[in-house]
XYZ file of C-alpha atoms in Angstrom:
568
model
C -15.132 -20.925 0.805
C -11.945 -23.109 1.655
C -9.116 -21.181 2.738
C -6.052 -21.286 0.301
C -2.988 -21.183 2.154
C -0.340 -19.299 0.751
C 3.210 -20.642 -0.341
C 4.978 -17.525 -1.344
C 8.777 -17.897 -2.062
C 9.786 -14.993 -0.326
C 13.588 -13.896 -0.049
C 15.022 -13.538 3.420
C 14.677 -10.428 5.329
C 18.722 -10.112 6.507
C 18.652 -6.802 7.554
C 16.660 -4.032 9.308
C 17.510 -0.254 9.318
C 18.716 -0.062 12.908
C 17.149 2.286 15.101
C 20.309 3.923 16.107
C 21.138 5.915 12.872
C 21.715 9.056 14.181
C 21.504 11.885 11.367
C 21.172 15.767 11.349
C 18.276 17.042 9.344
C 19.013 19.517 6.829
C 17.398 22.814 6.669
C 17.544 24.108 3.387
C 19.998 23.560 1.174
C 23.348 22.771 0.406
C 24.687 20.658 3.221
C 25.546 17.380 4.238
C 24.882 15.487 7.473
C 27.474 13.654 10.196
C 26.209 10.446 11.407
C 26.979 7.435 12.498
C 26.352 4.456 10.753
C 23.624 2.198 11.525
C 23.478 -0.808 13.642
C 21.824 -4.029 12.592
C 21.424 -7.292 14.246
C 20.086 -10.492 12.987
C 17.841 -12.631 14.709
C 15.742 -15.328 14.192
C 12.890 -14.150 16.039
C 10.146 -16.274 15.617
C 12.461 -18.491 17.471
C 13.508 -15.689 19.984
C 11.344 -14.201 22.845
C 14.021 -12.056 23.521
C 13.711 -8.672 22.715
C 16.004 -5.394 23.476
C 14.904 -1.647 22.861
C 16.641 -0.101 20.449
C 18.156 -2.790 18.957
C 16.894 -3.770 15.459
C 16.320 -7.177 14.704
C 15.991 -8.837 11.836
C 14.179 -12.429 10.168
C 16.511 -14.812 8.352
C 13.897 -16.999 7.199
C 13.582 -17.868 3.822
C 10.516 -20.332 3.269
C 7.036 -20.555 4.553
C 6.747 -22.045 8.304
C 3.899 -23.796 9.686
C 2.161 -23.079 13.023
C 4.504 -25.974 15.005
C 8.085 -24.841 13.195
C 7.625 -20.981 14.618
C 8.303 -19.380 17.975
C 5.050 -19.500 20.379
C 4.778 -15.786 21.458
C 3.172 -14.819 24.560
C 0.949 -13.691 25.478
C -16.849 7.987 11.401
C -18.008 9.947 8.469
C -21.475 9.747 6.356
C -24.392 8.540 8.352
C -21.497 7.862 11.794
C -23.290 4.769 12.644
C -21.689 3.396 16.111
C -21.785 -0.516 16.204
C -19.114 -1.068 18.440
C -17.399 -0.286 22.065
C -14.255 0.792 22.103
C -12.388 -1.308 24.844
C -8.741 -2.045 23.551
C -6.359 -1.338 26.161
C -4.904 1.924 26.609
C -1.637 1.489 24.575
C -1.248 5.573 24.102
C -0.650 6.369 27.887
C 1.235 10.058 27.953
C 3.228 9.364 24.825
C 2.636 12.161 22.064
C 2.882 12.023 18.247
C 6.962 12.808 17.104
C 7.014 14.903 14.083
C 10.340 15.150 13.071
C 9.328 17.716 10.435
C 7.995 15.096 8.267
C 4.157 15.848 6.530
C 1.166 13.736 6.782
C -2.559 13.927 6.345
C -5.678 11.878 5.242
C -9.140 12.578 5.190
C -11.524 11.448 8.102
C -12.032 7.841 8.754
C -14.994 5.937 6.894
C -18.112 5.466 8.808
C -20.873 3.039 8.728
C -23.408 3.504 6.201
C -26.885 2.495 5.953
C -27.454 -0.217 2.806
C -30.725 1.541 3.049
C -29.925 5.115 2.225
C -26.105 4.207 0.463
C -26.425 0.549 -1.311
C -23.474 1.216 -2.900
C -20.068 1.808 -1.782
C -17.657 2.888 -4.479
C -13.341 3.397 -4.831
C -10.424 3.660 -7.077
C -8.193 0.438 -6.989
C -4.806 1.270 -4.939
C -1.787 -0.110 -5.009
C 0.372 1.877 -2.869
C 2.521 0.376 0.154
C 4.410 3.121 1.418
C 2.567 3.714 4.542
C 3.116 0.177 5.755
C 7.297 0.546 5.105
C 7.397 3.968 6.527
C 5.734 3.153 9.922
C 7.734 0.042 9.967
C 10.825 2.156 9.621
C 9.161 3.850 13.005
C 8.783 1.179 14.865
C 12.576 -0.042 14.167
C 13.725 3.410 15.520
C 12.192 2.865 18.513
C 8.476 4.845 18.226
C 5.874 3.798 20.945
C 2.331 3.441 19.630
C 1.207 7.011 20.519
C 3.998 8.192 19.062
C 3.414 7.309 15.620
C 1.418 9.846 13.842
C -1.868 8.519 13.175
C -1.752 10.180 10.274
C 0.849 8.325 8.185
C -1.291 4.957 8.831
C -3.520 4.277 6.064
C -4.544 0.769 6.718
C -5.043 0.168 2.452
C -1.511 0.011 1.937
C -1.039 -1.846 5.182
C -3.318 -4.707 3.731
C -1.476 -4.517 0.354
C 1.614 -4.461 1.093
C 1.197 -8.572 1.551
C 0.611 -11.214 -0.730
C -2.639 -13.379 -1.028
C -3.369 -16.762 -2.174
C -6.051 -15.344 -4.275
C -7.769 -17.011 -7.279
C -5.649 -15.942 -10.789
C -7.683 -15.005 -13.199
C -9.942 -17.482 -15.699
C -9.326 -17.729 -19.009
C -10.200 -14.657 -21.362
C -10.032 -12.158 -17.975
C -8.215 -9.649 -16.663
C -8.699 -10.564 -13.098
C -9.405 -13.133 -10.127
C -12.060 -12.182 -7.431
C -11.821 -13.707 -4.247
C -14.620 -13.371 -1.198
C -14.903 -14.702 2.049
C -17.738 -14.112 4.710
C -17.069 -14.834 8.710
C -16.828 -13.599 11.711
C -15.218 -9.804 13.108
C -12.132 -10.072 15.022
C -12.770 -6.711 16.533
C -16.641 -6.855 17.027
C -18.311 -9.967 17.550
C -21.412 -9.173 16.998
C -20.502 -7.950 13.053
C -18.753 -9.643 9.821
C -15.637 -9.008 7.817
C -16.155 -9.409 4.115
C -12.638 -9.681 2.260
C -12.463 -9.008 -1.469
C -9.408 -9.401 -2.894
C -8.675 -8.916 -6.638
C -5.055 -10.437 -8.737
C -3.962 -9.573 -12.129
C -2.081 -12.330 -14.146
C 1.733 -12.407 -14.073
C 3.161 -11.432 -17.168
C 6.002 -13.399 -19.163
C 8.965 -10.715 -18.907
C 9.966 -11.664 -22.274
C 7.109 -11.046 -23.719
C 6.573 -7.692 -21.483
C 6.362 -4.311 -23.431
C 9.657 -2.822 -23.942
C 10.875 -0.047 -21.389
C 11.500 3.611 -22.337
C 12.103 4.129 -18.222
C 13.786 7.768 -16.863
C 14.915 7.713 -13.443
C 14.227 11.188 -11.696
C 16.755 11.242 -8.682
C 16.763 13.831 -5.985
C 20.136 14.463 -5.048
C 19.984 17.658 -3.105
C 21.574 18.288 -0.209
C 18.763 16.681 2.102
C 19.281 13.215 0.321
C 22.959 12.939 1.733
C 21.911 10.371 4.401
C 23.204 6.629 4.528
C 19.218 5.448 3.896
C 18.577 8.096 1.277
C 20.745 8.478 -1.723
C 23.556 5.701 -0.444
C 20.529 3.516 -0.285
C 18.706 4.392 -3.188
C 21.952 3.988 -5.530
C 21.950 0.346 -4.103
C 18.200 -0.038 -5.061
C 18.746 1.192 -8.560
C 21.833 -0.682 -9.374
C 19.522 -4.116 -8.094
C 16.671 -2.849 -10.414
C 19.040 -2.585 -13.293
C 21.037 -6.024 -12.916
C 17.289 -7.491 -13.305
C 16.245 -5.633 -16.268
C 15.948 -7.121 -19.643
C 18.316 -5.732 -22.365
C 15.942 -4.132 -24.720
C 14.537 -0.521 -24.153
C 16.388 2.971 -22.822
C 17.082 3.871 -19.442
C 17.737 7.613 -19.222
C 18.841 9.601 -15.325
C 17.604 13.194 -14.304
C 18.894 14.227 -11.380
C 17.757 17.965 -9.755
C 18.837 19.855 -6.999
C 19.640 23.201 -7.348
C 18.992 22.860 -10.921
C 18.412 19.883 -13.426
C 21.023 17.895 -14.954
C 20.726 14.832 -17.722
C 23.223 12.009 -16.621
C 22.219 9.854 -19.282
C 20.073 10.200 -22.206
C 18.174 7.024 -24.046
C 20.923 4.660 -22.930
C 20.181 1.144 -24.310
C 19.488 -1.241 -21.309
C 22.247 -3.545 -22.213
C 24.844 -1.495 -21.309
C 23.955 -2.204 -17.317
C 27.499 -1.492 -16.618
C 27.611 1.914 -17.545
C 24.156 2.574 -16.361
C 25.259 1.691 -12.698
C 28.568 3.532 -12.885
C 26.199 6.586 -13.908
C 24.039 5.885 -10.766
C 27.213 5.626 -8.180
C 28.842 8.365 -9.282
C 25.851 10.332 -8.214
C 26.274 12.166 -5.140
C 23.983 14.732 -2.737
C 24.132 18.591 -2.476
C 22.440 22.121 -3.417
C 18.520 23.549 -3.075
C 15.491 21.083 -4.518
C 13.894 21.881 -7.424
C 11.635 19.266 -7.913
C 9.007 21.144 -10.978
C 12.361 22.053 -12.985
C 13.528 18.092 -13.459
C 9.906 16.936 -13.503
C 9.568 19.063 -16.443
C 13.130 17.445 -18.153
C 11.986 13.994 -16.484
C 8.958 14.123 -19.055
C 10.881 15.540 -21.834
C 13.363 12.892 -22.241
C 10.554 10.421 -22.148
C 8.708 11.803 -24.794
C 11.798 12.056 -26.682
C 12.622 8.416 -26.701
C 8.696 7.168 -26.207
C 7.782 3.902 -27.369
C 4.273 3.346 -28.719
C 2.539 0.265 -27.424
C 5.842 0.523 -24.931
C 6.406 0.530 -20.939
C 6.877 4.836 -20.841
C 7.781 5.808 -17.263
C 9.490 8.252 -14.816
C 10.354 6.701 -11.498
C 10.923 9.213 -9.286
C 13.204 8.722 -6.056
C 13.019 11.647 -3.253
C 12.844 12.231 0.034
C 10.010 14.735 -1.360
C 11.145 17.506 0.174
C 9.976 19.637 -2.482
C 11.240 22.878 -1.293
C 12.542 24.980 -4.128
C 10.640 26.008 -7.482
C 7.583 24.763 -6.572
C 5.662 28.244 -6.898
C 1.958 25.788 -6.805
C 1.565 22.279 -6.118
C -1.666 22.029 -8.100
C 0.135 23.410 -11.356
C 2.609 20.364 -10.713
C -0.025 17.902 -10.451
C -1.254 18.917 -13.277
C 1.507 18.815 -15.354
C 1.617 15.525 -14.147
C -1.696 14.461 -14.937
C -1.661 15.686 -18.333
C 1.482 13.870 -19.232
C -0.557 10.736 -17.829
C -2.584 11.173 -20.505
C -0.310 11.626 -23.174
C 0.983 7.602 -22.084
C 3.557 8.717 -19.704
C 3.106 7.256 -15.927
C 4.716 8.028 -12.862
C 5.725 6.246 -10.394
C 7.395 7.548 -6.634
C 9.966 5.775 -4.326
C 10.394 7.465 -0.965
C 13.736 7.704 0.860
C 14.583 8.438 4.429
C 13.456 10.116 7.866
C 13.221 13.838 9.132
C 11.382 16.509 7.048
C 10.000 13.659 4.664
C 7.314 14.770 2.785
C 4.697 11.593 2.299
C 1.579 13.942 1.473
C 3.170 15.506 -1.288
C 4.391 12.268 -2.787
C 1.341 10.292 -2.751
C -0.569 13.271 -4.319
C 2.031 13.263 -7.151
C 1.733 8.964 -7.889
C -2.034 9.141 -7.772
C -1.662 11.974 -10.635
C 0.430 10.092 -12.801
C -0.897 6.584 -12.712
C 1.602 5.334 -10.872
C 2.391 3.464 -7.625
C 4.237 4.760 -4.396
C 6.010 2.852 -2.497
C 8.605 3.641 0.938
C 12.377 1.990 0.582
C 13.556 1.875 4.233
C 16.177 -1.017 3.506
C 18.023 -2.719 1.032
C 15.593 -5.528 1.496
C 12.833 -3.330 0.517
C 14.327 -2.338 -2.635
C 15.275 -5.428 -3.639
C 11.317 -6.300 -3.013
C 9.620 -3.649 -4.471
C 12.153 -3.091 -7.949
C 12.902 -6.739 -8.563
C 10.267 -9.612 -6.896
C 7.861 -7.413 -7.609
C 9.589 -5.638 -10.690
C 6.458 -6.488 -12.881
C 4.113 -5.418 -10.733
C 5.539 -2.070 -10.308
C 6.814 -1.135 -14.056
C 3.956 -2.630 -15.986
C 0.719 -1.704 -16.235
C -2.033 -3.793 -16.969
C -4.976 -1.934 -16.166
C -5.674 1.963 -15.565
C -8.622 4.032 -14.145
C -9.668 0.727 -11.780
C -12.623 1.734 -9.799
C -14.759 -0.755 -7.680
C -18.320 -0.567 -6.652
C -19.789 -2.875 -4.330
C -23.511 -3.089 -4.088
C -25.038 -4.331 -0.867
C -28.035 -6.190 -0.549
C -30.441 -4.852 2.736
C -31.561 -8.171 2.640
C -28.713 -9.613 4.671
C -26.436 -6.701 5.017
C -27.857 -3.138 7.432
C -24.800 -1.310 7.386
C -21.474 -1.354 6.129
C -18.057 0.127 6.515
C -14.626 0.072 3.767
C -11.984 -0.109 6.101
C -9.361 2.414 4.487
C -9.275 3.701 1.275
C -10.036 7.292 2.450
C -8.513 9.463 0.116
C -9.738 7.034 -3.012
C -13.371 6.920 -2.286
C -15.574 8.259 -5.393
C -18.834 9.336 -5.912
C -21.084 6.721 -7.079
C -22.079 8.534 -10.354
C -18.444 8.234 -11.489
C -17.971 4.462 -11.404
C -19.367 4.172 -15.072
C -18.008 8.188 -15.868
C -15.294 7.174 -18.127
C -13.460 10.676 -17.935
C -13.137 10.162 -13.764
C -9.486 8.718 -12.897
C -9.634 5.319 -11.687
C -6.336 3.805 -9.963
C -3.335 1.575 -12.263
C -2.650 -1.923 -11.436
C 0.213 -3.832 -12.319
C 1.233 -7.071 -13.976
C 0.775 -9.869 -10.986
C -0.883 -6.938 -8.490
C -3.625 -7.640 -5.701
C -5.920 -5.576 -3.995
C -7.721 -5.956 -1.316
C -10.761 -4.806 0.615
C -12.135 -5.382 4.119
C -15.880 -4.419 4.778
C -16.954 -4.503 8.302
C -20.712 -5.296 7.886
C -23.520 -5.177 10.378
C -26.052 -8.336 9.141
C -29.408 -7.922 8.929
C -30.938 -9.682 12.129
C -28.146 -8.573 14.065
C -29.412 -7.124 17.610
C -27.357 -4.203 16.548
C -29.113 -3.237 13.103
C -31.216 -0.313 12.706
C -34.599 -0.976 11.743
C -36.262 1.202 9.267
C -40.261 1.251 9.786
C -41.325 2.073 6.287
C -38.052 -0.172 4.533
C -39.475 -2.752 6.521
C -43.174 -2.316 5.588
C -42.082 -2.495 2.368
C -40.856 -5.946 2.620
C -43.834 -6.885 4.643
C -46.355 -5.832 1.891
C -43.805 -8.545 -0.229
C -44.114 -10.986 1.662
C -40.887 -11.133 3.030
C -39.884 -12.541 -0.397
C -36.560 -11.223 -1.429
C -35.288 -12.434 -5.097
C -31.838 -11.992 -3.668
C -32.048 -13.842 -0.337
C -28.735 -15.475 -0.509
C -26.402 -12.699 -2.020
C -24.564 -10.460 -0.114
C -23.453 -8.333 -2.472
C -22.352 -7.796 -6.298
C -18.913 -6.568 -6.710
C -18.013 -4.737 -10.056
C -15.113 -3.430 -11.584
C -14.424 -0.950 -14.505
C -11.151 -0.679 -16.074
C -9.183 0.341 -19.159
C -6.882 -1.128 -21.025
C -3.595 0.995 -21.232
C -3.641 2.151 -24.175
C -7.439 2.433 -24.736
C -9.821 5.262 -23.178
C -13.349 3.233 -23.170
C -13.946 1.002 -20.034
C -14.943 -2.118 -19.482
C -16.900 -3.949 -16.580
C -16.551 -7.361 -14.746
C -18.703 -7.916 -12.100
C -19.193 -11.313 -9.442
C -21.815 -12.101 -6.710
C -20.789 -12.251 -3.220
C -23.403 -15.186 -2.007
C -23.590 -17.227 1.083
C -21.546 -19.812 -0.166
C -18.595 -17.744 0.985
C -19.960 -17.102 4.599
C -17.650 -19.731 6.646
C -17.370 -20.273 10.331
C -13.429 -21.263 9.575
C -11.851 -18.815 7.969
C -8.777 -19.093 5.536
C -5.740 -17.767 6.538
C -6.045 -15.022 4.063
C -9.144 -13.525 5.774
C -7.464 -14.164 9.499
C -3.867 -12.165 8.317
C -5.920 -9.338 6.406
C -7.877 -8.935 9.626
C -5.306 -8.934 11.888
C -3.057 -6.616 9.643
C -6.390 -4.115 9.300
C -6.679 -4.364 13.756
C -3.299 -3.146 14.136
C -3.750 -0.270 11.594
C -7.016 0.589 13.571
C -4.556 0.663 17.024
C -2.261 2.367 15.243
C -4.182 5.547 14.007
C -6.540 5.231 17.268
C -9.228 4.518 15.339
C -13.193 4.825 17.269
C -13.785 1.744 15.137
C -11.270 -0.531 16.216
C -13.760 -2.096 19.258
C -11.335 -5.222 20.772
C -8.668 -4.528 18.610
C -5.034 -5.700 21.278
C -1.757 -6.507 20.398
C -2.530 -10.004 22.443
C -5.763 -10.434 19.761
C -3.008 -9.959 16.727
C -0.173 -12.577 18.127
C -3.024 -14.905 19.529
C -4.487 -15.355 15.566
C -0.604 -15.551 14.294
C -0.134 -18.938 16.295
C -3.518 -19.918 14.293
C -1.542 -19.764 10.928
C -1.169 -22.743 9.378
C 2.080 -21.022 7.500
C 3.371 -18.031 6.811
C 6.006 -16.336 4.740
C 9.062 -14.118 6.046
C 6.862 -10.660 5.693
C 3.778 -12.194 7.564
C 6.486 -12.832 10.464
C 8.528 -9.885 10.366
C 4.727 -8.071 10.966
C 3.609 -10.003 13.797
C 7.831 -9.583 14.894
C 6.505 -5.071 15.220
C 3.053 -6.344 16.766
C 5.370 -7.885 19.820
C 8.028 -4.956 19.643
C 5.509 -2.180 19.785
C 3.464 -4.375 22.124
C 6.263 -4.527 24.915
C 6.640 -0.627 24.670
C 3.251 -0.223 25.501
């Protein structure tokens, strides 16, 4: 396959959270925190070899850059197959994880699996980018590698929170499949199979109308400059881009629940916003009590055939009137089901609760997503406002079947806590994941061929073939990946499925498949992953001079590969 490159028009990055904010973490309720404001710098750093601990720095660039316009930098689980040595350097020395009171956890890391004894390999579609924005928000505040809880890295949502030049969608479907076969960064003697999968943009004017309630924590934890301060500036950018038509309603809960506005017509931005500024942080959290008036004013004003949503925006310190967790999240799921979706924007540092909130977005059908600047707000509720408000597909579950013929073993990099049992990909009554208008996913497969000197043989597998004839119908197909979805507002599923041949197995590599791999090896340093074999820092910035171009996210990543790089 011919690599695409990728000409995203992405808007300058001008500011970083700076990783002096100082701030005093609230125990409780009720209070409000001293601190001193943060300090940002802006730099051009592509440009810049010049780096300072502590001091954030920021890109300015505004277009795509080719290789000669930037900066030279210098230089499991299941079966628990082991197919590679781990010999990275040492970038964890003495340092130890900082917990700040903030809550993490994922499941154990995917293994390699026999295509033998488990052809297939089977997910729910995920959207979510929050891990990637939190951990940046780390590494701006001055965390070394081993001080970044491994468990907050969930190398999905570091692969997703980027854009791909993937193929749109033909005529008369609902999405675009792209593949691409080549070499391992991290393990020479395995492959990397990318699969990446885009939904069509949708025409805003001819997007559902928006019955949208925005559930805002404002207890006294939320007083910070990057949590309420921050998410008031989000909001009032998320509303300026709206379109007039539909209701925009505020719940905001701390020590108890309060309606701010109720069914307000989205033309009246003015008076939305002054609603949103005038909001300010204090008192207990009771998250279940304005969940429950959240859902209430959107049934009230719901809009059949319509965009019915509750954004909620909290540092998710859930830590008042939440007598179980699993009686919220199923309140939540059963409003899912009733058309309502939900979708979670985390805010801030110190006793932030990212468990909690993912659990609560995968209930509701919605996405989750980490606000650690302006910048981020501005990408997540207007570039990408489609993406994130309007779904186009629900209960999205993948299954890729390998074929033993060319592939021994296989492993999903990521994706943990989304993995389903086989049986369920064509169970329509097992939740899927939502996708948005203009959304990609993608999926990275480290693969162990078939003759390589590190497959397992299988004497009676391979009797089998011999008593064949070493005929294989399938000789030059990889794999088969298939995907069943609903359409929101219908319950039965449908399938679209696309063979992964050896047309697509390239000694040149786009830079799609490069970026995705280089984005998955720093995840794998990251959460010190037995997997990650070569994985360096000097492996990362070594494949970011091989760009042909890249946009300003692409650089501001490879900008915390070199920052975390000289802390090592």
């Amino acid at each position: 396959m011919e690599g695409k490159i990728m000409k995203k028009n992405a808007k300058g990055l001008s500011l970083l959270i700076g990783s002096s904010l100082l701030m005093t973490t609230l125990a409780g309720c009720g209070g409000t925190s001293n601190m001193t404001d943060s300090t940002a710098s802006e730099a051009e750093y592509y440009q810049n070899d010049t780096y300072t601990e502590g001091a954030a720095q920021a890109p300015v660039n505004s277009d795509a850059k080719s290789a000669d316009e930037r900066g030279k930098y210098s230089a499991g689980t299941n079966n628990n197959y082991k197919y590679s040595d781990n010999t990275t350097d040492n970038y964890y020395g003495d340092k130890k994880v900082i917990n700040n009171n903030e809550s993490y956890t994922k499941p154990e890391e995917n293994g390699f699996n026999l295509v033998m004894n488990q052809p297939l390999s089977t997910f729910a579609a995920d959207v979510d980018t929050a891990s990637y924005s939190n951990v940046r928000r780390m590494i701006e505040d001055g965390y070394a590698v081993g001080e970044i809880d491994p468990e907050s890295v969930r190398p999905e949502e570091f692969i997703n929170y980027f854009n791909y030049d993937l193929y749109e969608p033909e005529k008369g479907d609902l999405f675009g499949i792209t593949t691409e076969v080549s070499a391992c960064p991290w393990n020479s003697d395995n492959q990397l199979m990318f699969v990446g999968m885009k939904t069509g943009e949708i025409d805003m004017e001819e997007a559902p109308v928006s019955n949208l309630v925005f559930l805002i924590d404002v207890s006294g934890s939320m007083s910070s400059r990057n949590k309420l301060p921050l998410l008031q500036k989000s909001f009032d950018e998320l509303v300026d881009s709206l379109p007039d038509e539909g209701t925009i309603s505020i719940v905001t809960y701390s020590g108890e629940e309060k309606v701010v506005l109720s069914g307000e017509p989205m033309s009246n931005k003015k008076g939305i916003k002054k609603a949103i500024d005038k909001l300010h942080a204090n008192g207990c959290t009771n998250g279940q009590a304005g969940m429950q008036k959240a859902y209430e004013i959107a049934q009230k004003y719901f809009i059949e055939g319509g965009n019915n949503r509750v954004i909620m925006a909290t540092d998710g310190d859930l830590n008042v009137g939440i007598s179980d967790l699993d009686d919220l999240e199923k309140f939540i799921t059963d409003k899912k089901d009733e058309g309502v979706f939900l979708s979670i924007l985390g805010f801030g540092e110190g006793n932030y609760k990212d468990d909690k909130m993912q659990t609560l977005a995968d209930c509701g059908n919605g996405n989750y997503s980490y606000i650690d600047s302006l910048e981020e707000g501005k990408k997540v509720l207007v570039d990408e406002m489609s993406s994130t408000l309007y779904t186009v597909a629900k209960d999205v579950k993948l299954q890729v079947e390998f074929n033993p013929a060319n592939v021994n073993a296989y492993r999903l990099i990521g994706y943990e806590n989304r993995m389903m049992d086989d049986q369920d990909f064509n169970d329509d009554t097992k939740d899927g994941g939502e996708i948005g208008a203009g959304h990609s996913v993608v999926a990275l497969y480290e693969i162990v061929p078939a003759r390589s000197p590190k497959a397992i043989d299988l004497k009676y597998q391979d009797e089998q073939k011999a008593v064949s004839g070493e005929k294989v119908k399938y000789a030059h197909e990889f794999a088969t990946v298939s995907v069943r979805y609903k359409d929101p507002d219908d319950d039965k599923s449908q399938l679209f499925s696309v063979v992964v041949g050896d047309d697509v197995v390239t000694e040149n590599p786009s830079d799609d498949f490069k970026f995705a791999g280089s984005v998955a090896e720093f995840a794998m340093i990251l959460e010190n992953s037995e997997n990650k074999g070569t994985s360096s820092f000097e492996d990362i910035i070594k494949t970011y001079k091989e760009l042909e171009e890249t946009d300003d996210y692409q650089d501001e990543f490879f900008y915390l590969v070199k920052t975390l790089s000289k802390r090592s």
